[in-house]
PDB file of C-alpha atoms in Angstrom:
ATOM      1  CA  MET A   1      22.968   1.442   2.655  1.00 44.00           C
ATOM      2  CA  ASN A   2      20.633   2.777   0.096  1.00 47.00           C
ATOM      3  CA  ASP A   3      20.804   2.410  -3.685  1.00 48.00           C
ATOM      4  CA  SER A   4      18.534   3.083  -6.535  1.00 47.00           C
ATOM      5  CA  LYS A   5      18.021   1.289  -9.786  1.00 47.00           C
ATOM      6  CA  ASN A   6      15.447   1.935 -12.410  1.00 49.00           C
ATOM      7  CA  GLY A   7      13.108   3.748  -9.885  1.00 51.00           C
ATOM      8  CA  ILE A   8      13.392   0.913  -7.243  1.00 52.00           C
ATOM      9  CA  THR A   9      15.005   1.881  -4.106  1.00 59.00           C
ATOM     10  CA  TYR A  10      17.177  -0.817  -2.332  1.00 53.00           C
ATOM     11  CA  LYS A  11      17.299  -0.493   1.366  1.00 60.00           C
ATOM     12  CA  THR A  12      19.581  -2.569   3.535  1.00 60.00           C
ATOM     13  CA  VAL A  13      17.560  -2.798   6.828  1.00 64.00           C
ATOM     14  CA  ASP A  14      19.953  -5.036   8.716  1.00 65.00           C
ATOM     15  CA  ALA A  15      23.319  -6.043   6.451  1.00 64.00           C
ATOM     16  CA  GLY A  16      23.030  -9.611   5.601  1.00 66.00           C
ATOM     17  CA  ASN A  17      19.578 -10.402   6.945  1.00 78.00           C
ATOM     18  CA  PHE A  18      17.058  -8.005   5.708  1.00 80.00           C
ATOM     19  CA  ALA A  19      16.446  -6.025   2.753  1.00 82.00           C
ATOM     20  CA  LYS A  20      13.653  -4.016   1.202  1.00 84.00           C
ATOM     21  CA  LEU A  21      12.945  -3.105  -2.366  1.00 87.00           C
ATOM     22  CA  LEU A  22      10.619  -0.156  -2.256  1.00 88.00           C
ATOM     23  CA  GLY A  23       8.231   1.153  -5.064  1.00 89.00           C
ATOM     24  CA  THR A  24       7.594   4.686  -5.656  1.00 90.00           C
ATOM     25  CA  LYS A  25       5.325   6.433  -3.324  1.00 90.00           C
ATOM     26  CA  ALA A  26       2.012   7.590  -4.788  1.00 91.00           C
ATOM     27  CA  THR A  27      -0.092  10.191  -2.683  1.00 89.00           C
ATOM     28  CA  SER A  28      -3.756  11.217  -2.748  1.00 88.00           C
ATOM     29  CA  LEU A  29      -5.663  14.205  -1.034  1.00 85.00           C
ATOM     30  CA  PHE A  30      -9.478  13.852  -0.466  1.00 81.00           C
ATOM     31  CA  TYR A  31     -11.881  16.726   0.921  1.00 80.00           C
ATOM     32  CA  ASN A  32     -15.355  16.123   2.320  1.00 79.00           C
ATOM     33  CA  GLU A  33     -17.170  19.410   2.435  1.00 79.00           C
ATOM     34  CA  GLU A  34     -20.043  18.007   4.132  1.00 78.00           C
ATOM     35  CA  GLN A  35     -18.644  16.134   7.131  1.00 77.00           C
ATOM     36  CA  LEU A  36     -15.522  18.646   7.171  1.00 82.00           C
ATOM     37  CA  TYR A  37     -12.581  16.360   7.052  1.00 83.00           C
ATOM     38  CA  ILE A  38      -9.740  15.820   4.576  1.00 87.00           C
ATOM     39  CA  LEU A  39      -7.696  12.541   4.003  1.00 86.00           C
ATOM     40  CA  ASN A  40      -4.339  12.440   3.028  1.00 88.00           C
ATOM     41  CA  GLY A  41      -2.687   9.073   1.795  1.00 89.00           C
ATOM     42  CA  ASP A  42       0.555   7.499   0.701  1.00 92.00           C
ATOM     43  CA  PHE A  43       0.865   4.138  -0.567  1.00 92.00           C
ATOM     44  CA  GLN A  44       3.766   2.208  -1.724  1.00 93.00           C
ATOM     45  CA  PRO A  45       4.269  -1.362  -2.762  1.00 94.00           C
ATOM     46  CA  TYR A  46       7.461  -3.051  -1.299  1.00 93.00           C
ATOM     47  CA  ILE A  47       9.322  -6.315  -1.298  1.00 93.00           C
ATOM     48  CA  ASN A  48      10.895  -7.781   1.890  1.00 90.00           C
ATOM     49  CA  ILE A  49      13.679 -10.108   1.722  1.00 88.00           C
ATOM     50  CA  VAL A  50      14.763 -11.697   5.183  1.00 86.00           C
ATOM     51  CA  LYS A  51      17.471 -14.272   5.575  1.00 82.00           C
ATOM     52  CA  ASN A  52      16.303 -17.132   7.713  1.00 76.00           C
ATOM     53  CA  GLY A  53      19.323 -19.489   8.415  1.00 78.00           C
ATOM     54  CA  SER A  54      20.236 -20.754   5.205  1.00 78.00           C
ATOM     55  CA  THR A  55      17.159 -19.884   3.319  1.00 80.00           C
ATOM     56  CA  ALA A  56      15.336 -16.539   2.696  1.00 82.00           C
ATOM     57  CA  LYS A  57      11.760 -15.365   2.899  1.00 88.00           C
ATOM     58  CA  ILE A  58      10.232 -13.105   0.519  1.00 91.00           C
ATOM     59  CA  ASN A  59       7.274 -11.247   0.548  1.00 93.00           C
ATOM     60  CA  LEU A  60       5.269  -8.548  -1.570  1.00 95.00           C
ATOM     61  CA  LYS A  61       3.379  -5.953   0.501  1.00 94.00           C
ATOM     62  CA  MET A  62       1.675  -2.664   0.090  1.00 94.00           C
ATOM     63  CA  PHE A  63       1.983   0.059   2.744  1.00 93.00           C
ATOM     64  CA  PHE A  64      -0.600   2.817   3.533  1.00 91.00           C
ATOM     65  CA  ASN A  65      -0.245   5.748   5.738  1.00 91.00           C
ATOM     66  CA  ILE A  66      -3.524   7.899   6.075  1.00 88.00           C
ATOM     67  CA  THR A  67      -3.958  10.976   7.982  1.00 89.00           C
ATOM     68  CA  ALA A  68      -7.181  12.393   8.660  1.00 88.00           C
ATOM     69  CA  PHE A  69      -7.699  16.098   9.676  1.00 90.00           C
ATOM     70  CA  SER A  70     -11.303  16.740  11.084  1.00 90.00           C
ATOM     71  CA  TYR A  71     -13.104  18.849  13.611  1.00 87.00           C
ATOM     72  CA  GLU A  72     -14.194  15.796  15.485  1.00 84.00           C
ATOM     73  CA  LYS A  73     -12.553  12.599  16.350  1.00 81.00           C
ATOM     74  CA  PHE A  74     -12.475  10.512  13.047  1.00 76.00           C
ATOM     75  CA  ASP A  75     -11.960   6.730  12.967  1.00 74.00           C
ATOM     76  CA  VAL A  76     -10.177   5.541   9.806  1.00 72.00           C
ATOM     77  CA  GLU A  77     -10.212   1.862  10.446  1.00 80.00           C
ATOM     78  CA  TYR A  78     -10.476   0.099   7.118  1.00 86.00           C
ATOM     79  CA  ASN A  79     -10.554  -3.392   6.816  1.00 88.00           C
ATOM     80  CA  TYR A  80     -10.413  -4.220   3.084  1.00 92.00           C
ATOM     81  CA  CYS A  81      -8.533  -2.814   0.173  1.00 93.00           C
ATOM     82  CA  GLU A  82      -9.807  -3.458  -3.541  1.00 96.00           C
ATOM     83  CA  PHE A  83      -7.895  -2.632  -6.724  1.00 97.00           C
ATOM     84  CA  ILE A  84     -10.297  -1.699  -9.324  1.00 97.00           C
ATOM     85  CA  SER A  85     -10.137  -1.128 -13.029  1.00 96.00           C
ATOM     86  CA  SER A  86     -12.798  -0.791 -15.868  1.00 93.00           C
ATOM     87  CA  ASN A  87     -13.268  -4.490 -16.157  1.00 94.00           C
ATOM     88  CA  ARG A  88     -11.159  -6.173 -12.986  1.00 96.00           C
ATOM     89  CA  ARG A  89     -11.166  -6.229  -9.402  1.00 96.00           C
ATOM     90  CA  VAL A  90      -9.484  -7.680  -6.560  1.00 97.00           C
ATOM     91  CA  LYS A  91      -9.763  -7.573  -2.768  1.00 96.00           C
ATOM     92  CA  PHE A  92      -7.443  -7.911   0.151  1.00 95.00           C
ATOM     93  CA  SER A  93      -8.153  -7.840   3.715  1.00 92.00           C
ATOM     94  CA  MET A  94      -6.479  -5.783   5.972  1.00 89.00           C
ATOM     95  CA  PRO A  95      -6.267  -7.296   9.464  1.00 81.00           C
ATOM     96  CA  ASP A  96      -3.622  -5.468  11.281  1.00 79.00           C
ATOM     97  CA  TYR A  97      -3.219  -1.639  11.798  1.00 82.00           C
ATOM     98  CA  SER A  98      -1.888   1.075  13.829  1.00 87.00           C
ATOM     99  CA  GLU A  99      -3.825   4.144  14.676  1.00 85.00           C
ATOM    100  CA  ASN A 100      -2.910   7.486  16.809  1.00 88.00           C
ATOM    101  CA  SER A 101      -5.474  10.307  17.154  1.00 87.00           C
ATOM    102  CA  PHE A 102      -4.668  13.441  18.800  1.00 90.00           C
ATOM    103  CA  TYR A 103      -6.049  16.955  18.932  1.00 91.00           C
ATOM    104  CA  ASN A 104      -3.833  19.646  17.612  1.00 87.00           C
ATOM    105  CA  TYR A 105      -4.389  22.803  19.418  1.00 90.00           C
ATOM    106  CA  LYS A 106      -2.714  25.052  17.207  1.00 89.00           C
ATOM    107  CA  LYS A 107      -4.618  24.117  13.956  1.00 84.00           C
ATOM    108  CA  ASP A 108      -7.726  23.607  16.311  1.00 89.00           C
ATOM    109  CA  LEU A 109      -8.219  20.059  14.341  1.00 91.00           C
ATOM    110  CA  TYR A 110      -8.239  16.341  15.233  1.00 92.00           C
ATOM    111  CA  GLU A 111      -5.177  14.625  13.572  1.00 90.00           C
ATOM    112  CA  THR A 112      -5.673  10.908  12.952  1.00 88.00           C
ATOM    113  CA  ASP A 113      -2.741   8.772  11.657  1.00 90.00           C
ATOM    114  CA  TYR A 114      -3.471   5.265  10.278  1.00 89.00           C
ATOM    115  CA  GLN A 115      -1.112   2.811   8.898  1.00 91.00           C
ATOM    116  CA  ASN A 116      -1.602  -0.540   7.440  1.00 90.00           C
ATOM    117  CA  SER A 117      -0.177  -2.899   5.052  1.00 91.00           C
ATOM    118  CA  ILE A 118      -1.603  -5.642   3.013  1.00 92.00           C
ATOM    119  CA  ASP A 119       0.108  -9.118   2.344  1.00 93.00           C
ATOM    120  CA  ILE A 120      -0.109  -9.427  -1.262  1.00 94.00           C
ATOM    121  CA  SER A 121       1.968 -12.584  -1.651  1.00 94.00           C
ATOM    122  CA  SER A 122       4.863 -14.330  -0.118  1.00 93.00           C
ATOM    123  CA  ASN A 123       6.825 -17.644  -0.395  1.00 90.00           C
ATOM    124  CA  THR A 124       4.697 -19.514   1.668  1.00 91.00           C
ATOM    125  CA  ASN A 125       1.481 -17.912   0.322  1.00 92.00           C
ATOM    126  CA  LYS A 126       2.082 -17.177  -3.161  1.00 92.00           C
ATOM    127  CA  ASN A 127      -1.639 -16.046  -4.020  1.00 93.00           C
ATOM    128  CA  THR A 128      -0.583 -16.037  -7.863  1.00 94.00           C
ATOM    129  CA  GLU A 129      -4.106 -15.688  -9.007  1.00 96.00           C
ATOM    130  CA  LYS A 130      -4.559 -12.417  -7.026  1.00 96.00           C
ATOM    131  CA  LEU A 131      -1.167 -11.225  -7.825  1.00 96.00           C
ATOM    132  CA  ASN A 132      -1.622 -11.725 -11.652  1.00 96.00           C
ATOM    133  CA  LYS A 133      -4.966  -9.954 -11.508  1.00 97.00           C
ATOM    134  CA  LEU A 134      -3.234  -6.964  -9.704  1.00 96.00           C
ATOM    135  CA  ILE A 135      -0.731  -6.659 -12.498  1.00 96.00           C
ATOM    136  CA  ASN A 136      -3.493  -6.803 -15.099  1.00 96.00           C
ATOM    137  CA  ILE A 137      -5.520  -4.016 -13.092  1.00 97.00           C
ATOM    138  CA  MET A 138      -2.423  -2.099 -12.955  1.00 96.00           C
ATOM    139  CA  SER A 139      -1.711  -2.630 -16.804  1.00 95.00           C
ATOM    140  CA  SER A 140      -5.015  -1.035 -17.601  1.00 93.00           C
ATOM    141  CA  GLY A 141      -3.400   2.540 -17.263  1.00 90.00           C
ATOM    142  CA  LYS A 142      -5.259   3.732 -14.632  1.00 93.00           C
ATOM    143  CA  PHE A 143      -6.952   2.365 -11.664  1.00 96.00           C
ATOM    144  CA  THR A 144      -8.897   2.883  -8.262  1.00 95.00           C
ATOM    145  CA  ILE A 145      -7.730   1.866  -4.774  1.00 94.00           C
ATOM    146  CA  LYS A 146     -10.904   1.612  -2.663  1.00 93.00           C
ATOM    147  CA  PHE A 147     -10.809   1.172   1.055  1.00 90.00           C
ATOM    148  CA  THR A 148     -14.052  -0.021   2.973  1.00 90.00           C
ATOM    149  CA  ASN A 149     -15.031  -1.050   6.619  1.00 86.00           C
ATOM    150  CA  ASP A 150     -17.432  -3.302   8.334  1.00 85.00           C
ATOM    151  CA  ASP A 151     -19.464  -0.371   8.965  1.00 84.00           C
ATOM    152  CA  GLY A 152     -19.957   0.662   5.331  1.00 83.00           C
ATOM    153  CA  GLY A 153     -17.529   3.583   5.313  1.00 82.00           C
ATOM    154  CA  TRP A 154     -15.136   3.915   2.293  1.00 86.00           C
ATOM    155  CA  TRP A 155     -12.610   5.948   0.589  1.00 84.00           C
ATOM    156  CA  THR A 156     -11.167   5.752  -2.917  1.00 88.00           C
ATOM    157  CA  MET A 157      -7.988   7.074  -4.400  1.00 89.00           C
ATOM    158  CA  GLU A 158      -7.427   7.260  -8.400  1.00 91.00           C
ATOM    159  CA  VAL A 159      -3.961   6.284  -9.421  1.00 92.00           C
ATOM    160  CA  ASN A 160      -3.535   7.389 -12.922  1.00 91.00           C
ATOM    161  CA  ASN A 161       0.209   8.675 -12.817  1.00 92.00           C
ATOM    162  CA  SER A 162       1.904   6.678 -15.676  1.00 93.00           C
ATOM    163  CA  SER A 163       5.516   6.764 -14.351  1.00 94.00           C
ATOM    164  CA  VAL A 164       4.029   5.329 -10.805  1.00 94.00           C
ATOM    165  CA  ILE A 165       2.007   2.638 -12.408  1.00 94.00           C
ATOM    166  CA  LYS A 166       4.859   1.670 -14.445  1.00 94.00           C
ATOM    167  CA  ASN A 167       7.050   1.543 -11.136  1.00 94.00           C
ATOM    168  CA  TRP A 168       4.417  -0.369  -9.627  1.00 94.00           C
ATOM    169  CA  ILE A 169       4.013  -2.850 -12.209  1.00 95.00           C
ATOM    170  CA  LYS A 170       7.933  -3.415 -12.413  1.00 93.00           C
ATOM    171  CA  ILE A 171       7.899  -4.103  -8.629  1.00 94.00           C
ATOM    172  CA  LEU A 172       5.246  -6.852  -8.923  1.00 94.00           C
ATOM    173  CA  LYS A 173       6.975  -8.349 -11.920  1.00 93.00           C
ATOM    174  CA  ASP A 174      10.422  -8.342 -10.297  1.00 91.00           C
ATOM    175  CA  TYR A 175       8.820  -9.894  -7.374  1.00 93.00           C
ATOM    176  CA  LYS A 176       7.144 -12.788  -9.594  1.00 93.00           C
ATOM    177  CA  LEU A 177      10.893 -13.224 -11.013  1.00 89.00           C
ATOM    178  CA  LEU A 178      12.051 -13.790  -7.341  1.00 88.00           C
ATOM    179  CA  LEU A 179       9.420 -15.983  -6.480  1.00 88.00           C
ATOM    180  CA  SER A 180      10.248 -18.169  -9.456  1.00 86.00           C
ATOM    181  CA  LEU A 181      13.744 -18.277  -8.364  1.00 80.00           C
ATOM    182  CA  TYR A 182      13.030 -19.112  -4.839  1.00 72.00           C
TER     183      TYR A 182
END
């Protein structure tokens, strides 16, 4: 069952046991003329609610899906994600990822799909300071998401769509409400 209220999609994954509240998806496109590659990224916050016996576990995550198109094999492995406004920044580790590369003969390009999510908060690790900082960063009206790896590589995405930002702030505040009721 999928339902939508106030721009937040509710998705029942396993009836009675697992549900998701999904924020609006933001998309970014980046082109590097010198190194001849294109990065396309989708980003989406979500709340997981998982029934565990007579209790429930909740967590707040941000999902990333980045696709790279290049003439040479391209490694998209990012280890850190940082949210940056004009006067604030908060950094999260991204330890787990999935990457799939293949050569597309029709397009004569390498395609690399990279998926990762960051754990922003959970009922066992509330991470309240970072969560509040993230809400303040998003409330500034526009912010940057910067991905970095251990080799010094980085990529940034500017988020300035007001409806996306309002939706993301609503997801974070709804999560804080759920966390306070937990």
